Amino acid sequence: MAGVMEPAGLGPEGAKERSVKHDSGIETAEEATEPAEADINELCKDMFTKMSTYLSGELTATSEDYKLLEKMNKLTCLKYMEMKDIAINISRNLKDLNQNYASLQPHLDQIDQIEEQVAALELAAYKLDAYSKKLEAKFKKLEKR
């Protein structure tokens, strides 16, 4: 019917009021028939079902996000516990090494003293060698005379 205005999404039966243009150019309001009660109930049920599905999906996604965060936190906690154990072992081993070094220190001091004495003996040996070469040279000189 030309000149009939209907609200969006509703059929001609769904409009509460409808404007009709008469030949004289004057619009008059006519009351339209309301949709059947069963259609509204079905549409409401469908809307609530879809809204329930949507909200369930949103809550499930949020719940899954929190579960993932919980798993990540637990794994991070375990990783830090492993790192703590490793640090404790390193600290314990370092203490043992320091104790071993402290127990070896007197022997290391002895080695340093022996090294100094060997260096002094080596220097004395070089001096003795140089002196013996001088004596040999003098002896050969005297022998030639």
Short mmCIF file of N, CA and C in Angstrom, two decimals:
data_model
loop_
_atom_site.label_atom_id
_atom_site.label_comp_id
_atom_site.label_asym_id
_atom_site.label_seq_id
_atom_site.Cartn_x
_atom_site.Cartn_y
_atom_site.Cartn_z
N MET A 1 0.84 -1.15 0.00
CA MET A 1 0.00 0.00 0.00
C MET A 1 0.89 1.22 0.00
N ALA A 2 0.71 2.12 -0.92
CA ALA A 2 1.57 3.29 -1.05
C ALA A 2 1.23 4.28 0.02
N GLY A 3 2.27 4.87 0.61
CA GLY A 3 2.07 5.91 1.61
C GLY A 3 1.97 5.36 3.02
N VAL A 4 2.17 4.07 3.23
CA VAL A 4 2.09 3.49 4.57
C VAL A 4 3.49 3.48 5.17
N MET A 5 3.62 3.99 6.40
CA MET A 5 4.92 4.03 7.07
C MET A 5 4.93 2.99 8.17
N GLU A 6 5.95 2.11 8.16
CA GLU A 6 6.04 1.05 9.16
C GLU A 6 7.35 1.20 9.92
N PRO A 7 7.34 0.94 11.23
CA PRO A 7 8.58 0.98 11.99
C PRO A 7 9.53 -0.11 11.49
N ALA A 8 10.83 0.16 11.60
CA ALA A 8 11.84 -0.78 11.10
C ALA A 8 11.77 -2.08 11.86
N GLY A 9 11.86 -3.18 11.15
CA GLY A 9 11.92 -4.49 11.77
C GLY A 9 10.56 -5.06 12.10
N LEU A 10 9.50 -4.30 11.99
CA LEU A 10 8.17 -4.84 12.30
C LEU A 10 7.38 -4.89 11.01
N GLY A 11 6.60 -5.90 10.92
CA GLY A 11 5.75 -6.01 9.75
C GLY A 11 4.55 -5.10 9.90
N PRO A 12 3.66 -5.11 8.96
CA PRO A 12 2.49 -4.24 9.04
C PRO A 12 1.64 -4.56 10.26
N GLU A 13 1.69 -5.83 10.77
CA GLU A 13 0.89 -6.15 11.94
C GLU A 13 1.54 -5.64 13.21
N GLY A 14 2.83 -5.37 13.22
CA GLY A 14 3.55 -5.01 14.43
C GLY A 14 3.48 -3.55 14.76
N ALA A 15 3.01 -2.70 13.92
CA ALA A 15 2.98 -1.27 14.20
C ALA A 15 1.80 -0.97 15.10
N LYS A 16 2.02 -0.11 16.10
CA LYS A 16 0.92 0.27 16.98
C LYS A 16 0.04 1.28 16.27
N GLU A 17 0.69 2.17 15.55
CA GLU A 17 -0.08 3.15 14.79
C GLU A 17 0.46 3.18 13.38
N ARG A 18 -0.40 3.51 12.46
CA ARG A 18 0.00 3.55 11.08
C ARG A 18 -0.62 4.81 10.48
N SER A 19 0.17 5.48 9.65
CA SER A 19 -0.37 6.68 9.01
C SER A 19 -0.79 6.33 7.60
N VAL A 20 -1.94 6.78 7.23
CA VAL A 20 -2.45 6.54 5.87
C VAL A 20 -2.77 7.89 5.27
N LYS A 21 -2.32 8.14 4.05
CA LYS A 21 -2.59 9.40 3.36
C LYS A 21 -3.86 9.24 2.55
N HIS A 22 -4.77 10.10 2.83
CA HIS A 22 -5.99 10.09 2.03
C HIS A 22 -5.80 11.00 0.84
N ASP A 23 -6.71 10.95 -0.05
CA ASP A 23 -6.61 11.76 -1.26
C ASP A 23 -6.56 13.24 -0.94
N SER A 24 -7.11 13.63 0.18
CA SER A 24 -7.13 15.05 0.50
C SER A 24 -5.81 15.55 1.04
N GLY A 25 -4.84 14.63 1.27
CA GLY A 25 -3.53 15.04 1.75
C GLY A 25 -3.46 15.08 3.27
N ILE A 26 -4.50 14.66 3.96
CA ILE A 26 -4.51 14.67 5.42
C ILE A 26 -4.23 13.25 5.90
N GLU A 27 -3.32 13.16 6.87
CA GLU A 27 -2.99 11.86 7.42
C GLU A 27 -3.89 11.58 8.60
N THR A 28 -4.36 10.35 8.73
CA THR A 28 -5.14 9.95 9.90
C THR A 28 -4.48 8.74 10.51
N ALA A 29 -4.61 8.61 11.80
CA ALA A 29 -3.99 7.50 12.49
C ALA A 29 -4.99 6.37 12.61
N GLU A 30 -4.50 5.18 12.32
CA GLU A 30 -5.32 3.98 12.49
C GLU A 30 -4.54 3.04 13.39
N GLU A 31 -5.22 2.36 14.23
CA GLU A 31 -4.58 1.40 15.13
C GLU A 31 -4.39 0.10 14.40
N ALA A 32 -3.17 -0.39 14.45
CA ALA A 32 -2.85 -1.64 13.77
C ALA A 32 -3.09 -2.80 14.72
N THR A 33 -3.20 -3.95 14.17
CA THR A 33 -3.38 -5.13 15.02
C THR A 33 -2.02 -5.49 15.63
N GLU A 34 -2.02 -5.87 16.87
CA GLU A 34 -0.77 -6.25 17.56
C GLU A 34 -0.37 -7.66 17.13
N PRO A 35 0.95 -7.95 17.15
CA PRO A 35 1.37 -9.29 16.76
C PRO A 35 0.83 -10.32 17.73
N ALA A 36 0.81 -11.51 17.29
CA ALA A 36 0.30 -12.58 18.12
C ALA A 36 1.17 -12.73 19.36
N GLU A 37 0.56 -13.04 20.48
CA GLU A 37 1.25 -13.18 21.76
C GLU A 37 2.32 -14.27 21.67
N ALA A 38 2.09 -15.33 20.96
CA ALA A 38 3.05 -16.43 20.83
C ALA A 38 4.32 -15.97 20.15
N ASP A 39 4.23 -15.09 19.16
CA ASP A 39 5.42 -14.59 18.47
C ASP A 39 6.30 -13.79 19.42
N ILE A 40 5.70 -12.96 20.24
CA ILE A 40 6.47 -12.15 21.19
C ILE A 40 7.15 -13.07 22.20
N ASN A 41 6.44 -14.04 22.71
CA ASN A 41 7.03 -14.97 23.68
C ASN A 41 8.19 -15.74 23.05
N GLU A 42 8.02 -16.20 21.83
CA GLU A 42 9.09 -16.92 21.14
C GLU A 42 10.30 -16.02 20.92
N LEU A 43 10.04 -14.77 20.50
CA LEU A 43 11.14 -13.83 20.30
C LEU A 43 11.87 -13.53 21.60
N CYS A 44 11.11 -13.38 22.69
CA CYS A 44 11.74 -13.12 24.00
C CYS A 44 12.56 -14.32 24.44
N LYS A 45 12.00 -15.52 24.28
CA LYS A 45 12.75 -16.72 24.65
C LYS A 45 14.02 -16.83 23.82
N ASP A 46 13.92 -16.57 22.54
CA ASP A 46 15.09 -16.62 21.66
C ASP A 46 16.13 -15.59 22.09
N MET A 47 15.65 -14.37 22.40
CA MET A 47 16.57 -13.31 22.83
C MET A 47 17.27 -13.71 24.13
N PHE A 48 16.51 -14.23 25.09
CA PHE A 48 17.11 -14.60 26.37
C PHE A 48 18.06 -15.79 26.21
N THR A 49 17.72 -16.73 25.34
CA THR A 49 18.61 -17.86 25.09
C THR A 49 19.92 -17.39 24.48
N LYS A 50 19.83 -16.53 23.49
CA LYS A 50 21.04 -16.02 22.84
C LYS A 50 21.85 -15.15 23.79
N MET A 51 21.15 -14.34 24.61
CA MET A 51 21.86 -13.51 25.59
C MET A 51 22.54 -14.39 26.62
N SER A 52 21.88 -15.46 27.03
CA SER A 52 22.47 -16.39 27.98
C SER A 52 23.70 -17.05 27.39
N THR A 53 23.60 -17.46 26.14
CA THR A 53 24.74 -18.08 25.45
C THR A 53 25.90 -17.10 25.34
N TYR A 54 25.59 -15.86 24.99
CA TYR A 54 26.63 -14.83 24.86
C TYR A 54 27.31 -14.59 26.21
N LEU A 55 26.51 -14.40 27.27
CA LEU A 55 27.10 -14.14 28.59
C LEU A 55 27.88 -15.33 29.09
N SER A 56 27.37 -16.54 28.82
CA SER A 56 28.12 -17.74 29.21
C SER A 56 29.46 -17.78 28.50
N GLY A 57 29.46 -17.44 27.22
CA GLY A 57 30.72 -17.40 26.47
C GLY A 57 31.68 -16.37 27.04
N GLU A 58 31.17 -15.19 27.36
CA GLU A 58 32.02 -14.14 27.94
C GLU A 58 32.59 -14.59 29.29
N LEU A 59 31.74 -15.18 30.14
CA LEU A 59 32.20 -15.62 31.45
C LEU A 59 33.18 -16.80 31.32
N THR A 60 32.92 -17.67 30.36
CA THR A 60 33.84 -18.79 30.14
C THR A 60 35.20 -18.28 29.67
N ALA A 61 35.18 -17.32 28.76
CA ALA A 61 36.45 -16.75 28.27
C ALA A 61 37.21 -16.09 29.41
N THR A 62 36.50 -15.33 30.24
CA THR A 62 37.16 -14.68 31.38
C THR A 62 37.69 -15.72 32.35
N SER A 63 36.89 -16.75 32.61
CA SER A 63 37.32 -17.83 33.51
C SER A 63 38.56 -18.53 32.95
N GLU A 64 38.57 -18.80 31.65
CA GLU A 64 39.74 -19.44 31.03
C GLU A 64 40.97 -18.54 31.11
N ASP A 65 40.77 -17.24 30.96
CA ASP A 65 41.89 -16.31 31.09
C ASP A 65 42.48 -16.38 32.49
N TYR A 66 41.61 -16.42 33.50
CA TYR A 66 42.09 -16.50 34.88
C TYR A 66 42.77 -17.85 35.15
N LYS A 67 42.25 -18.92 34.57
CA LYS A 67 42.89 -20.22 34.74
C LYS A 67 44.27 -20.21 34.11
N LEU A 68 44.39 -19.59 32.92
CA LEU A 68 45.69 -19.49 32.26
C LEU A 68 46.66 -18.68 33.12
N LEU A 69 46.19 -17.56 33.66
CA LEU A 69 47.04 -16.75 34.53
C LEU A 69 47.47 -17.54 35.77
N GLU A 70 46.55 -18.33 36.31
CA GLU A 70 46.88 -19.14 37.47
C GLU A 70 47.96 -20.16 37.12
N LYS A 71 47.83 -20.83 35.96
CA LYS A 71 48.85 -21.79 35.53
C LYS A 71 50.19 -21.10 35.33
N MET A 72 50.15 -19.92 34.70
CA MET A 72 51.40 -19.18 34.47
C MET A 72 52.04 -18.80 35.80
N ASN A 73 51.24 -18.37 36.77
CA ASN A 73 51.78 -18.01 38.08
C ASN A 73 52.38 -19.22 38.77
N LYS A 74 51.71 -20.37 38.66
CA LYS A 74 52.25 -21.58 39.29
C LYS A 74 53.57 -21.99 38.64
N LEU A 75 53.62 -21.93 37.30
CA LEU A 75 54.87 -22.28 36.61
C LEU A 75 55.99 -21.31 36.96
N THR A 76 55.65 -20.03 37.05
CA THR A 76 56.65 -19.03 37.43
C THR A 76 57.15 -19.28 38.84
N CYS A 77 56.21 -19.63 39.72
CA CYS A 77 56.59 -19.94 41.10
C CYS A 77 57.53 -21.14 41.14
N LEU A 78 57.22 -22.18 40.37
CA LEU A 78 58.09 -23.35 40.32
C LEU A 78 59.47 -23.00 39.77
N LYS A 79 59.48 -22.16 38.74
CA LYS A 79 60.76 -21.75 38.15
C LYS A 79 61.60 -21.00 39.17
N TYR A 80 60.95 -20.10 39.92
CA TYR A 80 61.69 -19.36 40.95
C TYR A 80 62.16 -20.27 42.07
N MET A 81 61.39 -21.29 42.39
CA MET A 81 61.83 -22.26 43.41
C MET A 81 63.07 -23.01 42.91
N GLU A 82 63.06 -23.41 41.63
CA GLU A 82 64.24 -24.07 41.06
C GLU A 82 65.45 -23.15 41.10
N MET A 83 65.23 -21.89 40.73
CA MET A 83 66.33 -20.93 40.75
C MET A 83 66.84 -20.73 42.17
N LYS A 84 65.93 -20.73 43.14
CA LYS A 84 66.32 -20.58 44.54
C LYS A 84 67.19 -21.77 44.96
N ASP A 85 66.76 -22.98 44.58
CA ASP A 85 67.55 -24.18 44.91
C ASP A 85 68.93 -24.11 44.27
N ILE A 86 68.98 -23.68 43.02
CA ILE A 86 70.27 -23.56 42.34
C ILE A 86 71.15 -22.53 43.06
N ALA A 87 70.57 -21.41 43.45
CA ALA A 87 71.34 -20.38 44.16
C ALA A 87 71.84 -20.91 45.50
N ILE A 88 71.01 -21.68 46.19
CA ILE A 88 71.43 -22.26 47.48
C ILE A 88 72.60 -23.23 47.25
N ASN A 89 72.50 -24.06 46.21
CA ASN A 89 73.59 -25.00 45.91
C ASN A 89 74.87 -24.27 45.54
N ILE A 90 74.74 -23.22 44.75
CA ILE A 90 75.92 -22.43 44.38
C ILE A 90 76.55 -21.81 45.62
N SER A 91 75.71 -21.27 46.50
CA SER A 91 76.22 -20.65 47.73
C SER A 91 76.93 -21.69 48.59
N ARG A 92 76.34 -22.87 48.71
CA ARG A 92 76.94 -23.94 49.52
C ARG A 92 78.28 -24.36 48.91
N ASN A 93 78.31 -24.53 47.58
CA ASN A 93 79.56 -24.91 46.91
C ASN A 93 80.63 -23.84 47.04
N LEU A 94 80.21 -22.57 46.99
CA LEU A 94 81.17 -21.48 47.15
C LEU A 94 81.76 -21.48 48.56
N LYS A 95 80.92 -21.75 49.56
CA LYS A 95 81.43 -21.83 50.93
C LYS A 95 82.43 -22.97 51.06
N ASP A 96 82.09 -24.12 50.43
CA ASP A 96 83.02 -25.26 50.48
C ASP A 96 84.34 -24.92 49.79
N LEU A 97 84.26 -24.26 48.65
CA LEU A 97 85.49 -23.86 47.95
C LEU A 97 86.32 -22.90 48.79
N ASN A 98 85.65 -21.95 49.44
CA ASN A 98 86.38 -21.00 50.29
C ASN A 98 87.04 -21.72 51.47
N GLN A 99 86.35 -22.72 52.04
CA GLN A 99 86.95 -23.48 53.13
C GLN A 99 88.15 -24.29 52.63
N ASN A 100 87.99 -24.90 51.47
CA ASN A 100 89.12 -25.66 50.90
C ASN A 100 90.30 -24.75 50.60
N TYR A 101 90.02 -23.58 50.07
CA TYR A 101 91.10 -22.63 49.78
C TYR A 101 91.78 -22.20 51.08
N ALA A 102 90.98 -21.95 52.13
CA ALA A 102 91.56 -21.55 53.42
C ALA A 102 92.42 -22.68 53.98
N SER A 103 91.99 -23.94 53.80
CA SER A 103 92.80 -25.05 54.32
C SER A 103 94.07 -25.25 53.49
N LEU A 104 94.04 -24.86 52.21
CA LEU A 104 95.22 -24.98 51.36
C LEU A 104 96.17 -23.79 51.49
N GLN A 105 95.72 -22.72 52.10
CA GLN A 105 96.52 -21.50 52.16
C GLN A 105 97.91 -21.71 52.77
N PRO A 106 98.04 -22.46 53.89
CA PRO A 106 99.41 -22.68 54.42
C PRO A 106 100.31 -23.39 53.40
N HIS A 107 99.77 -24.35 52.68
CA HIS A 107 100.57 -25.05 51.67
C HIS A 107 100.94 -24.12 50.52
N LEU A 108 100.01 -23.26 50.14
CA LEU A 108 100.30 -22.29 49.08
C LEU A 108 101.39 -21.32 49.53
N ASP A 109 101.34 -20.93 50.82
CA ASP A 109 102.39 -20.05 51.35
C ASP A 109 103.75 -20.76 51.31
N GLN A 110 103.75 -22.06 51.65
CA GLN A 110 105.00 -22.83 51.59
C GLN A 110 105.52 -22.90 50.16
N ILE A 111 104.64 -23.09 49.22
CA ILE A 111 105.04 -23.15 47.81
C ILE A 111 105.66 -21.82 47.40
N ASP A 112 105.05 -20.71 47.85
CA ASP A 112 105.62 -19.39 47.53
C ASP A 112 107.02 -19.24 48.13
N GLN A 113 107.18 -19.70 49.37
CA GLN A 113 108.51 -19.61 50.00
C GLN A 113 109.53 -20.47 49.26
N ILE A 114 109.13 -21.68 48.90
CA ILE A 114 110.04 -22.57 48.16
C ILE A 114 110.40 -21.94 46.82
N GLU A 115 109.42 -21.34 46.16
CA GLU A 115 109.69 -20.68 44.88
C GLU A 115 110.69 -19.54 45.05
N GLU A 116 110.56 -18.76 46.12
CA GLU A 116 111.52 -17.68 46.38
C GLU A 116 112.92 -18.26 46.63
N GLN A 117 112.97 -19.35 47.40
CA GLN A 117 114.27 -19.97 47.69
C GLN A 117 114.89 -20.55 46.42
N VAL A 118 114.07 -21.16 45.58
CA VAL A 118 114.59 -21.70 44.32
C VAL A 118 115.11 -20.57 43.44
N ALA A 119 114.40 -19.45 43.41
CA ALA A 119 114.86 -18.31 42.62
C ALA A 119 116.19 -17.80 43.16
N ALA A 120 116.32 -17.74 44.49
CA ALA A 120 117.59 -17.30 45.09
C ALA A 120 118.71 -18.28 44.77
N LEU A 121 118.42 -19.61 44.85
CA LEU A 121 119.43 -20.62 44.50
C LEU A 121 119.82 -20.53 43.03
N GLU A 122 118.86 -20.29 42.17
CA GLU A 122 119.15 -20.15 40.74
C GLU A 122 120.07 -18.96 40.51
N LEU A 123 119.79 -17.85 41.17
CA LEU A 123 120.64 -16.67 41.03
C LEU A 123 122.06 -16.97 41.54
N ALA A 124 122.12 -17.69 42.66
CA ALA A 124 123.44 -18.06 43.20
C ALA A 124 124.17 -18.98 42.23
N ALA A 125 123.43 -19.90 41.60
CA ALA A 125 124.04 -20.82 40.64
C ALA A 125 124.58 -20.05 39.44
N TYR A 126 123.86 -19.07 38.93
CA TYR A 126 124.35 -18.24 37.82
C TYR A 126 125.61 -17.48 38.21
N LYS A 127 125.58 -16.95 39.43
CA LYS A 127 126.77 -16.22 39.90
C LYS A 127 127.97 -17.16 40.04
N LEU A 128 127.69 -18.34 40.57
CA LEU A 128 128.77 -19.33 40.74
C LEU A 128 129.31 -19.76 39.38
N ASP A 129 128.41 -19.94 38.41
CA ASP A 129 128.83 -20.32 37.07
C ASP A 129 129.70 -19.22 36.45
N ALA A 130 129.26 -17.97 36.61
CA ALA A 130 130.05 -16.85 36.06
C ALA A 130 131.41 -16.79 36.75
N TYR A 131 131.44 -17.00 38.05
CA TYR A 131 132.71 -16.95 38.78
C TYR A 131 133.63 -18.10 38.35
N SER A 132 133.03 -19.28 38.17
CA SER A 132 133.87 -20.42 37.76
C SER A 132 134.42 -20.20 36.35
N LYS A 133 133.68 -19.56 35.47
CA LYS A 133 134.17 -19.26 34.13
C LYS A 133 135.33 -18.26 34.21
N LYS A 134 135.23 -17.30 35.11
CA LYS A 134 136.33 -16.34 35.28
C LYS A 134 137.59 -17.07 35.79
N LEU A 135 137.34 -17.95 36.77
CA LEU A 135 138.49 -18.69 37.33
C LEU A 135 139.13 -19.57 36.24
N GLU A 136 138.31 -20.19 35.45
CA GLU A 136 138.83 -21.04 34.38
C GLU A 136 139.65 -20.22 33.39
N ALA A 137 139.12 -19.05 33.07
CA ALA A 137 139.85 -18.18 32.15
C ALA A 137 141.19 -17.77 32.75
N LYS A 138 141.23 -17.46 34.04
CA LYS A 138 142.48 -17.08 34.71
C LYS A 138 143.44 -18.27 34.75
N PHE A 139 142.87 -19.45 35.04
CA PHE A 139 143.70 -20.65 35.11
C PHE A 139 144.34 -20.93 33.76
N LYS A 140 143.59 -20.82 32.69
CA LYS A 140 144.13 -21.06 31.35
C LYS A 140 145.19 -20.01 31.01
N LYS A 141 144.96 -18.81 31.47
CA LYS A 141 145.92 -17.75 31.23
C LYS A 141 147.24 -18.05 31.97
N LEU A 142 147.10 -18.49 33.21
CA LEU A 142 148.28 -18.82 33.99
C LEU A 142 148.99 -20.07 33.47
N GLU A 143 148.24 -20.99 32.98
CA GLU A 143 148.78 -22.21 32.44
C GLU A 143 149.60 -21.97 31.20
N LYS A 144 149.22 -21.00 30.40
CA LYS A 144 149.93 -20.68 29.18
C LYS A 144 151.26 -20.04 29.50
N ARG A 145 151.50 -19.50 30.57
CA ARG A 145 152.76 -18.83 30.89
C ARG A 145 153.81 -19.76 31.20
#
